[in-house]
Structure formats: structure tokens, C-alpha cells
PDB file of C-alpha atoms in Angstrom:
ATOM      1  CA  UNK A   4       0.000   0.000   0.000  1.00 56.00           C
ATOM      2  CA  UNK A   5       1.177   3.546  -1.064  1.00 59.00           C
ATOM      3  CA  UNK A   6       2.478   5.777   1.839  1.00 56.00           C
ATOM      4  CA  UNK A   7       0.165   8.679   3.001  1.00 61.00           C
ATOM      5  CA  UNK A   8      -2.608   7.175   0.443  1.00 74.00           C
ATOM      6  CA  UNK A   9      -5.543   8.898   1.648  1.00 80.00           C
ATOM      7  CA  UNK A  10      -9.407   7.528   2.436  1.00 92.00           C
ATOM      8  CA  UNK A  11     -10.008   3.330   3.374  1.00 97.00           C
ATOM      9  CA  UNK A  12      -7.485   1.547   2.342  1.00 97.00           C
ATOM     10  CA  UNK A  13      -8.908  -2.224   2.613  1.00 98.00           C
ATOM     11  CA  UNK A  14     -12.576  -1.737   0.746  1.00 98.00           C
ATOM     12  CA  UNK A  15     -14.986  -5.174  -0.161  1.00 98.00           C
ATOM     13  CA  UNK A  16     -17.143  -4.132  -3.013  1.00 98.00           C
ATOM     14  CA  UNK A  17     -20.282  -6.258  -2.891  1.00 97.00           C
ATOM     15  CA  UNK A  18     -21.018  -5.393  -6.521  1.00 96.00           C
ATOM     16  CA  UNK A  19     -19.269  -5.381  -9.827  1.00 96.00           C
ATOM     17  CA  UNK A  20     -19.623  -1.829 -10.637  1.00 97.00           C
ATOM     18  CA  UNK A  21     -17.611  -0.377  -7.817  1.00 98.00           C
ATOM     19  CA  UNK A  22     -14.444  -3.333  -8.655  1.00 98.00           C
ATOM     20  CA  UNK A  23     -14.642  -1.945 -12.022  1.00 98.00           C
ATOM     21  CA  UNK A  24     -14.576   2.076 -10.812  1.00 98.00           C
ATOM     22  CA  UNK A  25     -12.179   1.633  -8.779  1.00 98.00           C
ATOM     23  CA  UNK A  26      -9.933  -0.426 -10.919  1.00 98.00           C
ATOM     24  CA  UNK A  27     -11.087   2.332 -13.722  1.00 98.00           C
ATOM     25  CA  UNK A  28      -9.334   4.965 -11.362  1.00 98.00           C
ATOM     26  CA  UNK A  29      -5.715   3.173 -10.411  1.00 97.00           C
ATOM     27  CA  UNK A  30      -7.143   2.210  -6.892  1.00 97.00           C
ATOM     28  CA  UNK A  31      -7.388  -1.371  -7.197  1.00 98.00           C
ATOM     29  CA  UNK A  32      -4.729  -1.869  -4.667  1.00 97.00           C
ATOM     30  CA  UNK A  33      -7.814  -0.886  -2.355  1.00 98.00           C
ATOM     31  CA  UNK A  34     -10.031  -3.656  -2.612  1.00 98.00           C
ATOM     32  CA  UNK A  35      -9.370  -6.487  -0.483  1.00 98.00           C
ATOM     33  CA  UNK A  36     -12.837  -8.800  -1.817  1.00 98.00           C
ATOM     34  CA  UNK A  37     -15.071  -8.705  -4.527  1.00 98.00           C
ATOM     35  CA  UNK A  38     -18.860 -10.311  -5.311  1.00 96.00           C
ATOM     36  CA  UNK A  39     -18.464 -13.657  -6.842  1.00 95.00           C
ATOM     37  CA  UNK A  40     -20.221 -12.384  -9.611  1.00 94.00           C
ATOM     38  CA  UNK A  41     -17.688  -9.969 -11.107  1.00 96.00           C
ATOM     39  CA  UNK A  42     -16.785 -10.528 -14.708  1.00 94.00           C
ATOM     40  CA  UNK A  43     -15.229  -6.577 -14.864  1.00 95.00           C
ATOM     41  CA  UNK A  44     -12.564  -5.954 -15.281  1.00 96.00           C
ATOM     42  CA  UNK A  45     -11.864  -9.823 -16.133  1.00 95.00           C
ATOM     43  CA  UNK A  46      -8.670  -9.688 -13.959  1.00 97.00           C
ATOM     44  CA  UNK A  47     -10.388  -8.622 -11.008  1.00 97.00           C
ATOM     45  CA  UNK A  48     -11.695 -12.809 -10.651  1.00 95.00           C
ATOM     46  CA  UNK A  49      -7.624 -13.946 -10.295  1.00 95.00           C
ATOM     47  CA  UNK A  50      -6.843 -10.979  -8.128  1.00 97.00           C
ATOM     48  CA  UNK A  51      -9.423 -10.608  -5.393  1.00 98.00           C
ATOM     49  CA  UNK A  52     -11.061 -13.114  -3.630  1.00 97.00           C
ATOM     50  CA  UNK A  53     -14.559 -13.505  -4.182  1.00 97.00           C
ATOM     51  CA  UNK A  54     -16.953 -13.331  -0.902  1.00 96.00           C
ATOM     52  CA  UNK A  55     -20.699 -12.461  -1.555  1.00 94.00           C
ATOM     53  CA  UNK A  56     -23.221 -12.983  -3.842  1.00 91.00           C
ATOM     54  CA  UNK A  57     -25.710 -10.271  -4.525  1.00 88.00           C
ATOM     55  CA  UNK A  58     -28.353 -11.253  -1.780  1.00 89.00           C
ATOM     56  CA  UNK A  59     -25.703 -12.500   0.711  1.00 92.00           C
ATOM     57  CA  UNK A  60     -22.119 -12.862   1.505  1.00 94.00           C
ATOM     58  CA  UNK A  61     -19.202 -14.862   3.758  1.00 94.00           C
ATOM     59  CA  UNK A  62     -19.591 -12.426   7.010  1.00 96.00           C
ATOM     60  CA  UNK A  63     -17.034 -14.297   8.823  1.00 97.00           C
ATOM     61  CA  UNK A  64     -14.347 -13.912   5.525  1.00 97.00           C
ATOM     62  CA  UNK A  65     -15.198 -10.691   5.017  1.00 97.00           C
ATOM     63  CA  UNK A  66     -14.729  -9.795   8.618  1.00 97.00           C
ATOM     64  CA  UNK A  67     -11.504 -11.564   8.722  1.00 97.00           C
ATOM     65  CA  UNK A  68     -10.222  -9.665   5.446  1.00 98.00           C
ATOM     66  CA  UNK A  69     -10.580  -6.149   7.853  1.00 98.00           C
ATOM     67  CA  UNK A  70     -12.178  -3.933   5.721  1.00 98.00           C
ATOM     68  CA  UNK A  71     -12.189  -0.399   6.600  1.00 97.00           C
ATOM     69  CA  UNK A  72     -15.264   0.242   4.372  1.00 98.00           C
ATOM     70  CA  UNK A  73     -17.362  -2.221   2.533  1.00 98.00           C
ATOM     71  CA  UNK A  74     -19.506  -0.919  -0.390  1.00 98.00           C
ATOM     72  CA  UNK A  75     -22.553  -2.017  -1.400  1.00 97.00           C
ATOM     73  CA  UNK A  76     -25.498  -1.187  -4.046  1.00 96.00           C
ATOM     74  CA  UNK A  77     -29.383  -1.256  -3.690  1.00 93.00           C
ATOM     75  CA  UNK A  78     -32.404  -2.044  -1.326  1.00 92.00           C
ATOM     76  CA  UNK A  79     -31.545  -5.787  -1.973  1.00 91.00           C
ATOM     77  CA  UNK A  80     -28.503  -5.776  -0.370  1.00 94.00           C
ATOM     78  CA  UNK A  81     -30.409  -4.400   3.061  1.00 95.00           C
ATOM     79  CA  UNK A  82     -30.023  -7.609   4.723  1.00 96.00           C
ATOM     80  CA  UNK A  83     -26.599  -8.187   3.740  1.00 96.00           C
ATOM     81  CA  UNK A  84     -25.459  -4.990   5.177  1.00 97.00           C
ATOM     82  CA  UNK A  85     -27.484  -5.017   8.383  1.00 97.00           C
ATOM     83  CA  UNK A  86     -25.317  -8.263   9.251  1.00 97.00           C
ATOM     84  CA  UNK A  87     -22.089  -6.715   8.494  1.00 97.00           C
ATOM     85  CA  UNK A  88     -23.000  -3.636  10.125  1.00 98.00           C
ATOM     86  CA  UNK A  89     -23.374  -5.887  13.124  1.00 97.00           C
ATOM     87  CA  UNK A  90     -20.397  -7.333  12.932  1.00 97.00           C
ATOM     88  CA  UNK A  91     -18.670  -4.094  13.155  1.00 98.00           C
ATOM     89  CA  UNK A  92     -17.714  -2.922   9.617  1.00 98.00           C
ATOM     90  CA  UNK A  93     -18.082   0.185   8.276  1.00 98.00           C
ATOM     91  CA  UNK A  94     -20.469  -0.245   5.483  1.00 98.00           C
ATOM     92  CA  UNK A  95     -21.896   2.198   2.613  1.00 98.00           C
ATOM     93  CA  UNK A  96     -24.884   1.239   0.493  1.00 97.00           C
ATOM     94  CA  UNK A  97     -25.783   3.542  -2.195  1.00 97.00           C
ATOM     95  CA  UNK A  98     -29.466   3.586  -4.186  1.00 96.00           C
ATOM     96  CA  UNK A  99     -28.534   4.658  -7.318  1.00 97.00           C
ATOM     97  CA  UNK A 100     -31.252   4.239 -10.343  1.00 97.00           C
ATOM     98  CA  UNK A 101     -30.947   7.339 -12.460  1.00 98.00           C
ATOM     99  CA  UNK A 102     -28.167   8.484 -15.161  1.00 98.00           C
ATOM    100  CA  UNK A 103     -27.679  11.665 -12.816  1.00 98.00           C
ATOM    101  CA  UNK A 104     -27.388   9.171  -9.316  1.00 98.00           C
ATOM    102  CA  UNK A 105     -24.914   7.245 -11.381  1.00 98.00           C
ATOM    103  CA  UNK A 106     -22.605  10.043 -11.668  1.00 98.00           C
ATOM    104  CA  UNK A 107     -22.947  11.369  -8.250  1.00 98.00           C
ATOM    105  CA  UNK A 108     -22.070   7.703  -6.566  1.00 98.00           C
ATOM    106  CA  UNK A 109     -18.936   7.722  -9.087  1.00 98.00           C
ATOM    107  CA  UNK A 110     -18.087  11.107  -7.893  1.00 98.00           C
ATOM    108  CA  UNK A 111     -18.687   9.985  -3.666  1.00 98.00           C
ATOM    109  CA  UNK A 112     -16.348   7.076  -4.076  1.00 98.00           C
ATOM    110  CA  UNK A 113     -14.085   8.851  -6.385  1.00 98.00           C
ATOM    111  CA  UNK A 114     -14.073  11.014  -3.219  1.00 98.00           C
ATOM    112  CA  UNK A 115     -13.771   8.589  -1.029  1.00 97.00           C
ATOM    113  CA  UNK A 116     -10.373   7.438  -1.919  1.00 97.00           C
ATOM    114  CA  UNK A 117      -8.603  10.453  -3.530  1.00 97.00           C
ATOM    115  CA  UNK A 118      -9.287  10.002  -6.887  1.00 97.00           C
ATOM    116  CA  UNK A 119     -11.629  12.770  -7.888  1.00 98.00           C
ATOM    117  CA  UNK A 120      -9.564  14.630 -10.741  1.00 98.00           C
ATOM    118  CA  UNK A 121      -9.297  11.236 -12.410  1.00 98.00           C
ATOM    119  CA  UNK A 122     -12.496  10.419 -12.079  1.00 98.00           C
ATOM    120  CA  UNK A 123     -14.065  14.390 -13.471  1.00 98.00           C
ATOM    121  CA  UNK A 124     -11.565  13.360 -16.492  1.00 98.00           C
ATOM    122  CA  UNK A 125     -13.237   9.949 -17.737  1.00 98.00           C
ATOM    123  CA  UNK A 126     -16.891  11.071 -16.834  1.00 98.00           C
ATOM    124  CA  UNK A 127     -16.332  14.685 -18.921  1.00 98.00           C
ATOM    125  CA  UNK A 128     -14.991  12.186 -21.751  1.00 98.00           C
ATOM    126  CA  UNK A 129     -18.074   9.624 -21.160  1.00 98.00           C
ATOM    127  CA  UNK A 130     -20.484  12.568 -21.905  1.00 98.00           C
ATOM    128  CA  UNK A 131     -18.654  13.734 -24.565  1.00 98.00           C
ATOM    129  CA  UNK A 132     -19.082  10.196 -25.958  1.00 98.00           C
ATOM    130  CA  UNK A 133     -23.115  10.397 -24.989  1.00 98.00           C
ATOM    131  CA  UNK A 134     -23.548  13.881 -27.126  1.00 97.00           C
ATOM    132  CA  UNK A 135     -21.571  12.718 -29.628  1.00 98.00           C
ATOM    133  CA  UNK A 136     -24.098   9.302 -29.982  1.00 98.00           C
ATOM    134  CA  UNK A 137     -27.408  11.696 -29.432  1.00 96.00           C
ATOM    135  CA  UNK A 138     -25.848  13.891 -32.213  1.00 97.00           C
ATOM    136  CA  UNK A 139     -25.740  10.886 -34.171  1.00 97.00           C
ATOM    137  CA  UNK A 140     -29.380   9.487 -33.637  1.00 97.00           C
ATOM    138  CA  UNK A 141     -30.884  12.877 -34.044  1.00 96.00           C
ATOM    139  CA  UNK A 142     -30.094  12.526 -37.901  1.00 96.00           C
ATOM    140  CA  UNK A 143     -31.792   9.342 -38.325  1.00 97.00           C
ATOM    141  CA  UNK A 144     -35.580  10.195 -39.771  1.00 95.00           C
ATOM    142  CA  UNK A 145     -37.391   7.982 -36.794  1.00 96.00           C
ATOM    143  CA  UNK A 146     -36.777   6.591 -33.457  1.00 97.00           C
ATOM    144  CA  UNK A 147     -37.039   3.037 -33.115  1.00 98.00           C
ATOM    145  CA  UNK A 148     -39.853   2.041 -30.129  1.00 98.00           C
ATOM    146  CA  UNK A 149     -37.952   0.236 -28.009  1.00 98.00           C
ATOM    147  CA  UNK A 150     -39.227  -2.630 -25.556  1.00 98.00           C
ATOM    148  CA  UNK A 151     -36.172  -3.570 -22.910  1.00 98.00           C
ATOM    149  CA  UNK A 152     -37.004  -6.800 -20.985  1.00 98.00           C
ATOM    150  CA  UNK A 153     -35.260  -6.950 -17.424  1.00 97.00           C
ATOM    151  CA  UNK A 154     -36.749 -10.506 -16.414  1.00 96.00           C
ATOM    152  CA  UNK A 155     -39.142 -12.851 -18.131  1.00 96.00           C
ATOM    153  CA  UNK A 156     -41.272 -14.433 -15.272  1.00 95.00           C
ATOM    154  CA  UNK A 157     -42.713 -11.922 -14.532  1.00 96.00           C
ATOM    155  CA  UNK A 158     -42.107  -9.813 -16.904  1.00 97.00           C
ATOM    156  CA  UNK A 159     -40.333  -6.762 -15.714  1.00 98.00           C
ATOM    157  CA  UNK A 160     -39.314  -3.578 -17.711  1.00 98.00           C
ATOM    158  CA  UNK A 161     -36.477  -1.336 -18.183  1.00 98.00           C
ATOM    159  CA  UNK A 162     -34.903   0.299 -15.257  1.00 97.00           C
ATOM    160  CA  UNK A 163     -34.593   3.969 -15.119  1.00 98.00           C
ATOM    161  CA  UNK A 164     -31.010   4.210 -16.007  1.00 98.00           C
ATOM    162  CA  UNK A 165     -31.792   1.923 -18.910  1.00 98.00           C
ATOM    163  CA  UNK A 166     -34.827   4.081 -20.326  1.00 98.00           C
ATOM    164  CA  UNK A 167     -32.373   7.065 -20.370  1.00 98.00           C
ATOM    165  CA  UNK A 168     -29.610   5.045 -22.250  1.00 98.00           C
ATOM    166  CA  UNK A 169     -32.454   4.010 -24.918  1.00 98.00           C
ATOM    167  CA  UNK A 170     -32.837   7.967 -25.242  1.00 98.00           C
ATOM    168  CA  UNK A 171     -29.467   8.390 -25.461  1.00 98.00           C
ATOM    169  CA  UNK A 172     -28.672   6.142 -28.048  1.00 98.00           C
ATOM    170  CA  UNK A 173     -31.755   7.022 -30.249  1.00 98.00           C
ATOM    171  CA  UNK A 174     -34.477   4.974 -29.112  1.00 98.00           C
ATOM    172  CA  UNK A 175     -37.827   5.493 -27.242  1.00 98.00           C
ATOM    173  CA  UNK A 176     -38.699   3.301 -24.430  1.00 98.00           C
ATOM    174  CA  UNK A 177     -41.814   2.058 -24.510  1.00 98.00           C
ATOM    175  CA  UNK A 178     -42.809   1.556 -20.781  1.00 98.00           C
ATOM    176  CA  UNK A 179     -41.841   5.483 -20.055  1.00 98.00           C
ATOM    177  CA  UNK A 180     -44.164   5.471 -16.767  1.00 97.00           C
ATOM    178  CA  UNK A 181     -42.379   2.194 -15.625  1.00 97.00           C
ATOM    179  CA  UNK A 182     -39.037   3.486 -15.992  1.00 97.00           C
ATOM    180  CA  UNK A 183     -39.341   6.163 -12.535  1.00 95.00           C
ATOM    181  CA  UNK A 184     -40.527   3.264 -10.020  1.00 95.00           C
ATOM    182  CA  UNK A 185     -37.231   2.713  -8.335  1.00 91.00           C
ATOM    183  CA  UNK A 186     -38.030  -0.752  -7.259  1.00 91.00           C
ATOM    184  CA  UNK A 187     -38.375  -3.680  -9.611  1.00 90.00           C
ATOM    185  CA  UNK A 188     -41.538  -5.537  -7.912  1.00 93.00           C
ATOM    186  CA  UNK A 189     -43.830  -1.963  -9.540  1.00 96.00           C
ATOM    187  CA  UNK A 190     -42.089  -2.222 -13.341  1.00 97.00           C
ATOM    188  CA  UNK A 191     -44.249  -5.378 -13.403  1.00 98.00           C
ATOM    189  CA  UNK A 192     -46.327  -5.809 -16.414  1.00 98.00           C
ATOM    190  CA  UNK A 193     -48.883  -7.582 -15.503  1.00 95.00           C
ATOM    191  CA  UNK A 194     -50.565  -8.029 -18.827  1.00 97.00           C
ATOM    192  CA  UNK A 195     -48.639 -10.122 -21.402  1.00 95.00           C
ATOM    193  CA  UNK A 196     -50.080  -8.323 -24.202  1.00 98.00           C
ATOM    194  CA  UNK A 197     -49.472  -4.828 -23.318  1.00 98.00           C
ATOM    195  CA  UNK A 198     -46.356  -4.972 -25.059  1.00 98.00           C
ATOM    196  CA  UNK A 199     -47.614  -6.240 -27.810  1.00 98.00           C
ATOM    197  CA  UNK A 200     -49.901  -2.953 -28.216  1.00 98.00           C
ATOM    198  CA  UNK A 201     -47.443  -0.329 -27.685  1.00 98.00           C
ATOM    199  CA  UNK A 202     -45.708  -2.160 -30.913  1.00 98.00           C
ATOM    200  CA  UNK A 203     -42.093  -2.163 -30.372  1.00 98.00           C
ATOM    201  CA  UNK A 204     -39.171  -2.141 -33.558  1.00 98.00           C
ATOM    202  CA  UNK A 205     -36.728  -3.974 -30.616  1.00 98.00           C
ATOM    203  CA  UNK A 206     -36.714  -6.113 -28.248  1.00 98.00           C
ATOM    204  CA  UNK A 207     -33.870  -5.721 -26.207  1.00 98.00           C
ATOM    205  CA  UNK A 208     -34.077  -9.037 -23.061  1.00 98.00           C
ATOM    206  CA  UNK A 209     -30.410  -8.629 -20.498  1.00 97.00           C
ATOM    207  CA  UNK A 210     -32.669 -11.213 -17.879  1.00 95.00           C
ATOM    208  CA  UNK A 211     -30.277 -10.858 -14.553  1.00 87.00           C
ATOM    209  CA  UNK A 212     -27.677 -12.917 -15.018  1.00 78.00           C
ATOM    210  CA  UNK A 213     -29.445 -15.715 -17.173  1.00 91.00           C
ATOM    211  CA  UNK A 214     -29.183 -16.230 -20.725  1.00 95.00           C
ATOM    212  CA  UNK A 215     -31.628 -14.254 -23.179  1.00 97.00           C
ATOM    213  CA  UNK A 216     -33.603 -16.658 -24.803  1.00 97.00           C
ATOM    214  CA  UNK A 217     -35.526 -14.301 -28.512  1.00 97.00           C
ATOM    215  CA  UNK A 218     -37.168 -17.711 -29.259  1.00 97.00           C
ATOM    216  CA  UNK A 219     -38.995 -18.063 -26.265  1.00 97.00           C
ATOM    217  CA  UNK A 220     -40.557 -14.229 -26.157  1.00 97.00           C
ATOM    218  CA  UNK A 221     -41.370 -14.798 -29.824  1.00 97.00           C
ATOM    219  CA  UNK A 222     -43.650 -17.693 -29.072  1.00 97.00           C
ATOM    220  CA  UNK A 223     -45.241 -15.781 -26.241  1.00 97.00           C
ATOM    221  CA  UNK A 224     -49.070 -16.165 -27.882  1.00 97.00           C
ATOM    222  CA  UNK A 225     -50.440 -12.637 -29.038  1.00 97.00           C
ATOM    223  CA  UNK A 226     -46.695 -11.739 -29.806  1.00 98.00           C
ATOM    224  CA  UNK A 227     -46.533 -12.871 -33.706  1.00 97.00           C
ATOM    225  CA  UNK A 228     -47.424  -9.399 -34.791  1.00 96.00           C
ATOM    226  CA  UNK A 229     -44.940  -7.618 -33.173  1.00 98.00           C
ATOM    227  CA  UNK A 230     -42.718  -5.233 -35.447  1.00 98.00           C
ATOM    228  CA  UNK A 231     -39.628  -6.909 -33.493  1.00 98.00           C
ATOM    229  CA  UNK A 232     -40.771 -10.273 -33.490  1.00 98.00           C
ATOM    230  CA  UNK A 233     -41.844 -10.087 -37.501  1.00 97.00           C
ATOM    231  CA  UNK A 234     -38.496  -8.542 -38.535  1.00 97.00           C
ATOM    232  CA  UNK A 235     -36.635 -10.628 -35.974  1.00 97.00           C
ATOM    233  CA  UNK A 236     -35.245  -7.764 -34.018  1.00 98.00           C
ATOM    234  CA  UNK A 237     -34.854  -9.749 -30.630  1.00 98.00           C
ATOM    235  CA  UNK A 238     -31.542  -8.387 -29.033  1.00 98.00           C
ATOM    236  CA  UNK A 239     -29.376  -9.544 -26.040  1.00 98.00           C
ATOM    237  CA  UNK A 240     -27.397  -7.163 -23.516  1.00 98.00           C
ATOM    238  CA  UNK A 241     -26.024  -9.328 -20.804  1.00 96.00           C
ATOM    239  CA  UNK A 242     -26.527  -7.438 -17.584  1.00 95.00           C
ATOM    240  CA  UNK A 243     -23.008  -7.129 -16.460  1.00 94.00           C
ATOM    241  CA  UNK A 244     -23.038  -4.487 -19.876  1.00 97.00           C
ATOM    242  CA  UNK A 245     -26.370  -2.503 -18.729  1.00 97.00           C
ATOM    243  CA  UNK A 246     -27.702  -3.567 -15.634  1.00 96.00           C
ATOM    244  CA  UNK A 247     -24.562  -2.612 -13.395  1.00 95.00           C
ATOM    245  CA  UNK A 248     -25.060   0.667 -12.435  1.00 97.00           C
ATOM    246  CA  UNK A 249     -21.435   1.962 -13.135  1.00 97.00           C
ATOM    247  CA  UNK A 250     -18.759   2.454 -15.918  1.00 98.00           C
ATOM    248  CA  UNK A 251     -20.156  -0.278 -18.238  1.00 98.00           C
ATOM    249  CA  UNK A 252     -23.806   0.924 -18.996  1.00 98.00           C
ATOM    250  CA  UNK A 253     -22.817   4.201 -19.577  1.00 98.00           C
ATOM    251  CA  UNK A 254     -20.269   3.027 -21.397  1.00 98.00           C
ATOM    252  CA  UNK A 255     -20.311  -0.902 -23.300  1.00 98.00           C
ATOM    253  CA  UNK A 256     -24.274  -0.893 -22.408  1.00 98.00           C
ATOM    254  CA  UNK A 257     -24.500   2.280 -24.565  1.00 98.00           C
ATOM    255  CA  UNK A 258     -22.624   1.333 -27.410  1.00 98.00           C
ATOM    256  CA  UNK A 259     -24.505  -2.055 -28.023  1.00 98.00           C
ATOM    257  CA  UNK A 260     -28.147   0.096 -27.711  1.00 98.00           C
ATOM    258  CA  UNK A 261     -26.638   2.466 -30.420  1.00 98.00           C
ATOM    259  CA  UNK A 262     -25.389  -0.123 -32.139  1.00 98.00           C
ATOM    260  CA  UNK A 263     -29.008  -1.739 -32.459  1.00 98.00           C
ATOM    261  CA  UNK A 264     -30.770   1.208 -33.034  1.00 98.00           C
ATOM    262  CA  UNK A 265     -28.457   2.472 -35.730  1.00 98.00           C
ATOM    263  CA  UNK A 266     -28.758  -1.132 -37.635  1.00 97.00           C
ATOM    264  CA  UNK A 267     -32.479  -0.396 -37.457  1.00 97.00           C
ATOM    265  CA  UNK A 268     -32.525   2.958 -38.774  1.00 96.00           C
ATOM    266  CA  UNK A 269     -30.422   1.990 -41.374  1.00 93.00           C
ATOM    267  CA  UNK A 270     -32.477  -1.120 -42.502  1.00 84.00           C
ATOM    268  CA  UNK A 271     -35.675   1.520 -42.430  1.00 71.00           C
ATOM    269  CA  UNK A 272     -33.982   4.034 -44.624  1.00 66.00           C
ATOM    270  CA  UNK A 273     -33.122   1.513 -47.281  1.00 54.00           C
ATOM    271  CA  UNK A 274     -35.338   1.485 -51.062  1.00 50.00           C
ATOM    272  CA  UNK A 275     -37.549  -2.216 -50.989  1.00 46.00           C
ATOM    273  CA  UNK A 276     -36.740  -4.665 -53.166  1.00 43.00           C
ATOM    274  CA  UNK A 277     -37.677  -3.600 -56.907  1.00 37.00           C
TER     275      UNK A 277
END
């Protein structure tokens, strides 16, 4: 450990998006365990030993690693910090859902460990990056209606960090009044067909951690006439790209959104067949 390096210096990040932040910002010498379901930055897996899930963790290893701070994200991990917080640690759970909480809880742990000039560099080039993209989209003649599945059974819609990123890259999110309930259990959509009659051009499925499967929403019954099931515009996004509220949606998650949008636009501008 540096000399005189300033903030905790022994932090357990219970998610992936604060491994990859920190690793992002030169402070990976900080983190002393990881969630065992960090793929980012790949080398993260061989160089920090892995010690919760999402929902719960190995108190007595994390305990034993002596944390000075142990970071956590979301509602969901309530449980999981109440029983570290009783075992003495110092523990910081953030609530982040929006584009604009993102970028303050990069900024906090930025803060946090000394790193906040670093950190005002790569988020003034990240929004370069997003104006650049909007610029972009704004020259293609229509938005694609876009239909972002965050789990299957039941079928749960885009988050509201996700609905802005479908802005942002060019699209329009179909379940727009979904999108601002912060907690997954009220972006249930309760009807199966309500999808179907707001008519989406994409389908975009990143189902938690478990594989997208286009087949399966295409045979949902009703779902035939679909403009993304008739033109077979069923995407995937794995979630460690878009559902990590961090560097890679606002990054990777981005890029793949634009990336299907743009392929859309394209294919809409193009003459018919003769």
C-alpha cells in the first residue's frame, strides 16, 4: 500500500460496478474482496477473492479480510449490510437508479479514496461520448420504439437508467411510466399483451444474469405481430453491460443500444426490393 494514500485503504465491493470504478481509477490496490459475480474488469476474478453474492455474503471472511469500508449497491442488499454492520464494519450502500445518481455515486467514491480529478476526467470524456451518440441518432428520420425486458417471469421492464440510455442512443422506451418506479416488484407488467400494443421495432431481453432466450418471447401467444418479433429484431445485452449501475452501462451498455438502433434505422432508410 502507497504511503500517506488517503481515504479506506482495505474496501470489499459487494457489486461489480464499484471493482470496475475503482480499478477504472488506479485504486485497485484498495479492494481487499469482490462479489463472486464480477466478470469486470476480467482480472479482477484472479486478483481478489470472491466473498458475496448479490443477496448474501461470507460475514465471517469478510470480517476476517478487515475492511475499513465495505460498499454495497441497492435495497436488496439491506439484509446483507445489516449483518455486516453488526459485525462491526463500516459499510456504505448507495441507491442509485438514475443516469444523474450514477454520476454522483462515481463522484462519492471517487471522493472517497482520492481520486476525484481522475475520475471528473473519464466522466467529462463519457459525456462527450453520450452527445456525440445523441448527435448521431438525431439525424436518423425515426426513433425506433424500443421494448427492454429486465426478467421474463414476470415480466419486468427497463430500469430507469436503462430508459435514459435508450434515449441516449436514439431509441424510445416504450414503458416510459415504468421506468421512474425505483423498485423492480412496480415495473411489473402484468398483462402479457401490453407490449404487444405499444408495438415495439426492438426487443432488447439482459434477464439478470441468465441467458436471453428471442425464441422463447417470440412464441409468447399474441406476440406474432410484433414489429420486433416479424423482422426478428430480438436483441441480447447481458446485464453485467447494462444492468450494473457503473462504468459499463454508460459506457459498453450504450454502445450495443446504439449499435441496435443504428442497424435499425439503417435497414428503415433503405429502397424495398424492386
Amino acid at each position: 500500500m502507497k504511503p500517506g494514500l488517503r481515504g479506506p485503504r482495505r474496501i470489499v465491493c459487494l457489486t461489480e460496478e464499484t471493482t470496475e470504478w475503482l480499478y477504472l481509477l488506479g485504486q485497485e490496490e484498495r479492494i481487499v474482496g469482490i462479489s463472486g459475480y464480477t466478470v469486470r474488469p476480467r482480472r479482477a476474478r484472479a486478483e481478489k477473492p470472491r466473498v458475496s453474492a448479490f443477496l448474501d455474503g461470507k460475514i465471517e471472511r469478510i470480517v476476517a479480510l478487515e475492511p475499513d469500508l465495505v460498499i454495497g449497491f441497492s435495497d436488496m442488499q439491506a439484509a446483507l449490510a445489516d449483518k455486516l454492520i453488526r459485525a462491526g464494519l463500516n459499510v456504505l450502500v448507495t441507491n442509485q437508479r438514475t443516469l444523474a445518481e450514477i454520476l454522483d455515486t462515481l463522484r462519492l467514491v471517487a471522493a472517497l479514496v482520492g481520486a476525484a480529478d481522475p475520475a471528473e476526467a473519464w466522466i467529462a470524456a463519457c459525456q462527450a461520448r453520450h452527445r456525440a451518440i445523441a448527435q448521431a441518432a438525431a439525424a436518423w428520420p425515426r426513433r425506433p420504439r424500443v421494448y427492454f425486458e429486465e426478467w421474463d417471469e414476470p415480466m419486468i421492464s427497463a430500469i430507469a437508467w436503462v430508459s435514459e440510455l435508450i434515449g441516449l442512443a436514439g431509441g424510445d422506451d416504450v414503458f416510459p411510466e415504468l421506468a421512474v418506479q425505483r423498485m423492480g416488484r412496480d415495473r411489473v407488467i402484468a398483462d402479457a399483451l401490453e407490449p404487444v400494443r405499444r408495438a415495439p421495432d426492438l426487443v432488447v431481453g439482459s434477464w439478470c444474469g441468465k441467458k436471453f432466450r428471442p425464441e422463447r418471447v417470440a412464441a409468447r401467444p399474441g406476440w406474432a405481430g410484433v414489429p420486433a418479433v416479424r423482422d426478428g429484431r430480438l436483441h441480447e445485452i447481458k446485464s453485467c453491460d447494462i444492468l450494473q449501475p457503473g462504468p459499463a452501462a454508460l459506457t459498453d451498455g450504450l454502445e450495443q443500444l446504439h449499435r441496435l438502433f443504428a442497424a435499425w434505422a439503417g435497414a428503415a432508410r433503405s429502397p424495398g426490393p424492386a
